[in-house]
Short mmCIF file of C-alpha atoms and ligand atoms in Angstrom, two decimals:
data_model
loop_
_atom_site.label_atom_id
_atom_site.label_comp_id
_atom_site.label_asym_id
_atom_site.label_seq_id
_atom_site.Cartn_x
_atom_site.Cartn_y
_atom_site.Cartn_z
CA MET A 1 318.41 44.72 262.20
CA ALA A 2 315.75 43.26 259.92
CA ASN A 3 315.54 44.81 256.49
CA GLN A 4 312.89 47.52 256.78
CA GLY A 5 312.06 47.72 253.06
CA VAL A 6 311.14 44.04 252.86
CA LEU A 7 309.34 44.13 256.20
CA GLN A 8 307.20 47.11 255.10
CA ALA A 9 306.38 45.30 251.86
CA TRP A 10 305.42 42.18 253.83
CA LEU A 11 303.27 44.07 256.34
CA TYR A 12 301.59 46.58 254.05
CA GLY A 13 301.89 44.99 250.60
CA LYS A 14 304.11 47.84 249.35
CA GLU A 15 306.74 47.52 246.66
CA CYS A 16 309.73 45.53 247.87
CA VAL A 17 312.67 47.96 247.60
CA SER A 18 315.78 48.46 249.67
CA MET A 19 319.23 50.01 249.51
CA GLU A 20 320.75 47.84 252.24
CA PRO A 21 323.48 45.35 251.28
CA LYS A 22 322.25 41.80 250.78
CA PRO A 23 323.86 38.89 252.63
CA ALA A 24 326.28 36.81 250.55
CA ARG A 25 324.32 33.71 251.48
CA PRO A 26 320.56 34.24 251.89
CA TYR A 27 318.90 31.69 254.21
CA HIS A 28 315.37 30.47 253.59
CA LEU A 29 313.98 29.05 256.80
CA VAL A 30 310.66 28.21 258.44
CA LEU A 31 310.33 28.50 262.22
CA LEU A 32 307.99 26.26 264.19
CA GLY A 33 307.38 26.35 267.94
CA ALA A 34 304.52 26.44 270.42
CA PRO A 35 303.58 29.63 272.27
CA GLY A 36 306.05 30.18 275.12
CA VAL A 37 309.09 28.44 273.63
CA GLY A 38 310.81 31.74 272.80
CA LYS A 39 310.60 31.46 269.02
CA GLY A 40 310.24 35.24 268.60
CA THR A 41 313.51 35.91 270.43
CA GLN A 42 315.35 33.31 268.36
CA ALA A 43 313.89 34.85 265.18
CA GLU A 44 315.37 38.22 266.22
CA PHE A 45 318.80 36.69 266.87
CA LEU A 46 318.71 34.78 263.59
CA SER A 47 317.63 37.82 261.65
CA GLU A 48 320.54 39.79 263.11
CA LYS A 49 323.05 37.03 262.41
CA LEU A 50 321.94 35.90 258.94
CA GLY A 51 320.55 39.16 257.53
CA ALA A 52 317.31 37.29 256.74
CA VAL A 53 313.96 39.06 257.21
CA GLN A 54 311.50 37.75 259.78
CA LEU A 55 308.15 37.38 258.03
CA SER A 56 305.28 36.70 260.42
CA THR A 57 301.72 36.23 259.17
CA GLY A 58 300.47 37.13 262.68
CA ASP A 59 302.26 40.50 262.31
CA VAL A 60 300.59 41.07 258.93
CA PHE A 61 297.18 40.45 260.47
CA ARG A 62 297.91 42.78 263.39
CA ALA A 63 299.09 45.49 260.98
CA ALA A 64 295.96 44.98 258.84
CA LYS A 65 293.71 45.39 261.89
CA ALA A 66 295.18 48.83 262.45
CA ALA A 67 294.94 49.79 258.76
CA ASP A 68 292.08 51.48 256.89
CA ALA A 69 289.81 48.61 255.67
CA GLY A 70 289.44 50.18 252.20
CA ALA A 71 293.19 50.00 251.68
CA LEU A 72 293.33 46.22 252.21
CA SER A 73 293.62 43.64 249.44
CA PRO A 74 290.68 41.25 248.84
CA ALA A 75 292.51 38.40 250.63
CA MET A 76 293.24 40.63 253.62
CA GLN A 77 289.62 41.80 253.76
CA ASP A 78 288.50 38.13 253.84
CA ALA A 79 290.99 37.43 256.63
CA MET A 80 289.79 40.40 258.69
CA ALA A 81 286.15 39.38 258.25
CA ALA A 82 286.94 35.84 259.48
CA MET A 83 288.86 37.12 262.49
CA LYS A 84 286.10 39.59 263.40
CA ALA A 85 283.59 36.73 263.33
CA GLY A 86 285.87 34.80 265.71
CA LYS A 87 286.66 32.23 263.01
CA LEU A 88 290.01 30.82 261.97
CA VAL A 89 291.45 32.33 258.85
CA SER A 90 291.09 29.65 256.15
CA ASP A 91 294.07 28.08 254.42
CA ASP A 92 292.93 29.50 251.08
CA THR A 93 292.82 33.04 252.48
CA VAL A 94 296.24 32.87 254.16
CA ILE A 95 297.76 31.31 251.05
CA ALA A 96 296.26 34.07 248.86
CA MET A 97 297.68 36.69 251.23
CA VAL A 98 301.19 35.20 251.16
CA ARG A 99 300.95 34.83 247.39
CA GLU A 100 300.23 38.57 247.11
CA ARG A 101 303.49 39.14 248.93
CA ALA A 102 305.57 36.46 247.16
CA ALA A 103 308.14 39.09 246.09
CA CYS A 104 309.21 39.34 249.76
CA LEU A 105 310.20 35.68 249.68
CA ALA A 106 312.58 36.41 246.81
CA SER A 107 313.98 39.70 248.13
CA GLY A 108 317.56 38.40 248.14
CA TYR A 109 317.86 38.83 251.93
CA GLY A 110 316.49 35.41 252.73
CA PHE A 111 313.57 34.89 255.11
CA LEU A 112 312.52 33.44 258.44
CA LEU A 113 308.89 32.47 258.04
CA ASP A 114 307.08 32.65 261.36
CA GLY A 115 303.43 31.56 261.73
CA PHE A 116 303.24 30.31 258.14
CA PRO A 117 302.84 27.54 257.13
CA ARG A 118 300.53 26.36 259.92
CA THR A 119 299.00 23.39 258.08
CA VAL A 120 300.16 20.85 255.50
CA GLN A 121 297.98 22.53 252.86
CA GLN A 122 299.79 25.82 253.51
CA ALA A 123 303.16 24.01 253.38
CA GLU A 124 302.30 22.53 249.98
CA ALA A 125 301.30 25.95 248.70
CA LEU A 126 304.58 27.40 249.99
CA ASP A 127 306.50 24.69 248.12
CA GLU A 128 304.71 25.71 244.92
CA MET A 129 305.38 29.42 245.45
CA LEU A 130 309.06 28.79 246.13
CA ALA A 131 309.37 26.52 243.08
CA ASP A 132 307.82 29.31 240.93
CA LEU A 133 310.40 31.72 242.35
CA GLY A 134 313.26 29.26 241.79
CA LEU A 135 313.91 29.01 245.54
CA LYS A 136 314.24 26.14 247.99
CA LEU A 137 313.85 25.96 251.76
CA ASP A 138 317.15 25.44 253.58
CA GLY A 139 315.56 24.06 256.71
CA VAL A 140 312.70 24.12 259.19
CA LEU A 141 313.70 24.95 262.76
CA ASN A 142 311.32 23.25 265.17
CA TYR A 143 311.68 24.58 268.74
CA THR A 144 310.47 22.10 271.34
CA LEU A 145 310.01 22.29 275.08
CA PRO A 146 308.27 19.97 277.59
CA THR A 147 304.72 21.14 278.31
CA GLU A 148 305.38 21.63 282.02
CA ILE A 149 308.20 24.09 281.35
CA VAL A 150 306.04 26.09 278.93
CA VAL A 151 303.28 26.17 281.56
CA GLN A 152 305.76 27.42 284.17
CA ARG A 153 307.08 30.12 281.81
CA LEU A 154 303.69 31.37 280.66
CA SER A 155 301.69 31.01 283.86
CA GLY A 156 304.16 33.23 285.75
CA ARG A 157 303.44 36.15 283.45
CA ARG A 158 301.60 39.12 284.93
CA THR A 159 300.18 42.01 282.90
CA CYS A 160 299.60 45.59 284.03
CA ARG A 161 295.95 46.65 283.89
CA GLN A 162 297.00 50.20 283.16
CA CYS A 163 299.92 50.14 280.68
CA GLN A 164 299.87 46.44 279.56
CA ALA A 165 303.58 46.00 280.45
CA THR A 166 304.44 42.44 281.52
CA ALA A 167 306.47 40.99 284.39
CA HIS A 168 307.24 37.40 285.43
CA VAL A 169 306.93 36.17 289.01
CA ILE A 170 310.17 34.14 288.74
CA PHE A 171 312.17 35.38 285.76
CA ASN A 172 311.41 39.12 285.91
CA PRO A 173 309.70 39.88 289.26
CA PRO A 174 308.35 43.38 289.95
CA LYS A 175 310.06 45.37 292.74
CA GLN A 176 306.81 45.32 294.71
CA ASP A 177 304.51 42.31 294.60
CA GLY A 178 301.53 42.86 292.29
CA VAL A 179 302.58 46.38 291.27
CA CYS A 180 303.83 47.42 287.81
CA ASP A 181 307.42 48.77 287.88
CA LYS A 182 306.70 51.04 284.92
CA CYS A 183 303.53 52.88 285.95
CA GLY A 184 302.50 51.64 289.42
CA GLY A 185 299.33 49.98 288.03
CA ALA A 186 297.96 46.66 289.31
CA LEU A 187 299.41 43.45 287.84
CA PHE A 188 297.03 40.61 287.03
CA GLN A 189 297.10 37.20 285.37
CA ARG A 190 295.42 37.19 281.95
CA GLU A 191 292.78 34.51 281.43
CA ASP A 192 294.84 32.84 278.68
CA ASP A 193 297.94 32.75 280.93
CA ARG A 194 296.21 30.43 283.40
CA PRO A 195 297.69 26.90 283.43
CA GLU A 196 294.41 25.28 282.25
CA SER A 197 294.15 27.63 279.25
CA ILE A 198 297.83 27.18 278.42
CA ARG A 199 297.48 23.39 278.35
CA VAL A 200 294.49 23.67 275.99
CA ARG A 201 296.41 26.05 273.69
CA LEU A 202 299.47 23.78 273.68
CA GLN A 203 297.41 20.74 272.83
CA ALA A 204 295.74 22.58 269.95
CA TYR A 205 299.17 23.66 268.71
CA GLU A 206 300.54 20.14 268.98
CA GLU A 207 297.61 18.68 267.03
CA SER A 208 297.91 21.16 264.19
CA THR A 209 301.71 21.18 263.98
CA ALA A 210 302.58 17.50 264.36
CA PRO A 211 301.57 16.72 260.73
CA LEU A 212 303.58 19.74 259.57
CA ALA A 213 306.70 18.54 261.39
CA GLN A 214 306.22 15.10 259.80
CA TYR A 215 305.80 16.68 256.38
CA TYR A 216 309.15 18.48 256.66
CA ASP A 217 310.86 15.54 258.33
CA ALA A 218 309.97 13.35 255.35
CA LYS A 219 311.69 15.92 253.11
CA GLY A 220 314.81 15.85 255.28
CA LEU A 221 314.33 19.52 256.24
CA LEU A 222 313.31 19.30 259.90
CA ILE A 223 315.85 20.61 262.42
CA THR A 224 314.61 19.98 265.95
CA VAL A 225 316.03 22.36 268.55
CA SER A 226 315.54 22.01 272.29
CA ALA A 227 314.25 25.34 273.65
CA GLU A 228 315.50 24.66 277.20
CA GLY A 229 317.89 27.13 278.81
CA SER A 230 318.58 30.82 278.27
CA PRO A 231 317.93 32.58 274.94
CA ALA A 232 321.72 32.71 274.34
CA GLU A 233 322.08 28.96 274.97
CA ILE A 234 319.19 28.17 272.64
CA PHE A 235 320.71 30.39 269.97
CA ALA A 236 324.14 28.69 270.25
CA ARG A 237 322.35 25.36 269.81
CA THR A 238 320.42 26.71 266.81
CA GLU A 239 323.58 27.93 265.11
CA ALA A 240 325.40 24.63 265.62
CA LEU A 241 322.47 22.60 264.27
CA LEU A 242 322.00 24.93 261.30
CA LYS A 243 325.67 24.63 260.42
CA GLN A 244 325.44 20.85 260.47
CA ALA A 245 322.23 20.71 258.45
CA VAL A 246 322.71 23.46 255.88
CA SER A 247 325.65 23.52 253.51
CA ASP A 248 326.97 26.82 252.15
P1 AMP B 301 300.51 34.48 265.64
O1 AMP B 301 301.10 35.82 265.93
O2 AMP B 301 301.37 33.66 264.71
O3 AMP B 301 300.10 33.73 266.86
O4 AMP B 301 299.15 34.76 264.81
C1 AMP B 301 298.08 35.49 265.35
C2 AMP B 301 296.76 35.05 264.72
O5 AMP B 301 296.79 35.30 263.29
C3 AMP B 301 296.48 33.56 264.82
O6 AMP B 301 295.83 33.21 266.01
C4 AMP B 301 295.58 33.31 263.62
O7 AMP B 301 294.26 33.74 263.88
C5 AMP B 301 296.14 34.23 262.57
N1 AMP B 301 297.16 33.53 261.75
C6 AMP B 301 298.48 33.85 261.66
N2 AMP B 301 299.11 33.03 260.79
C7 AMP B 301 298.18 32.17 260.31
C8 AMP B 301 298.21 31.09 259.38
N3 AMP B 301 299.34 30.72 258.76
N4 AMP B 301 297.06 30.42 259.14
C9 AMP B 301 295.91 30.77 259.76
N5 AMP B 301 295.80 31.78 260.65
C10 AMP B 301 296.93 32.49 260.92
#
């Protein structure tokens, strides 16, 4: 179970307090992986195993969207304005937002950074923040999967028009074709789950992340993990590679 005190502080910028016991060995990790590789599931497993808190910038933005605009910090208000205008959130804005929450990086539980850094500029800023906090990254887990497998995984997803629940035509088929098991609503394929859209998204991811992977590889921190197989198999692989790469 992720530490709720740190997570609340990360999501809502609250004070970082918690009564839960800290792990003897806090891990400081970055997770990289294209949409569809199962990075979120691995983050959950890792969080459970290592006691580290999963910190996702995407989650912060989703929480901010639901929050009262007046309660948001200046950096968050900038980020919301950019997203509303359909623009990418700039590096400076994301960096400012993470900086506001730097205490969460040094909570003593360790962290699994997910969705940040996304660019080399963000990675450099993270290095600075960690140096200021007297911390170092232990490793960068880079989950990889051939494009065609990602396309197969994502393009089989169907979403319920009524309750938004999801099914998968191969891996989690509904009892009745095209009908949601949960509420009986109609299942459909979202525009961004179509193979053409998935390929475009994957290419964009590849272009933006390749320099980041190189950046961490040059520092000897990159741990490449094949994301083929079941979540349990991928996790066993992750643990073995982490053990090899990270000393206690
Ligand atoms: P995610 O859940 O990681 O896919 O993030 C959802 C959205 O939040 C992204 O599409 C971006 O618009 C924004 N976002 C999250 N993290 C970052 C980041 N590090 N840099 C820029 N934008 C980000």
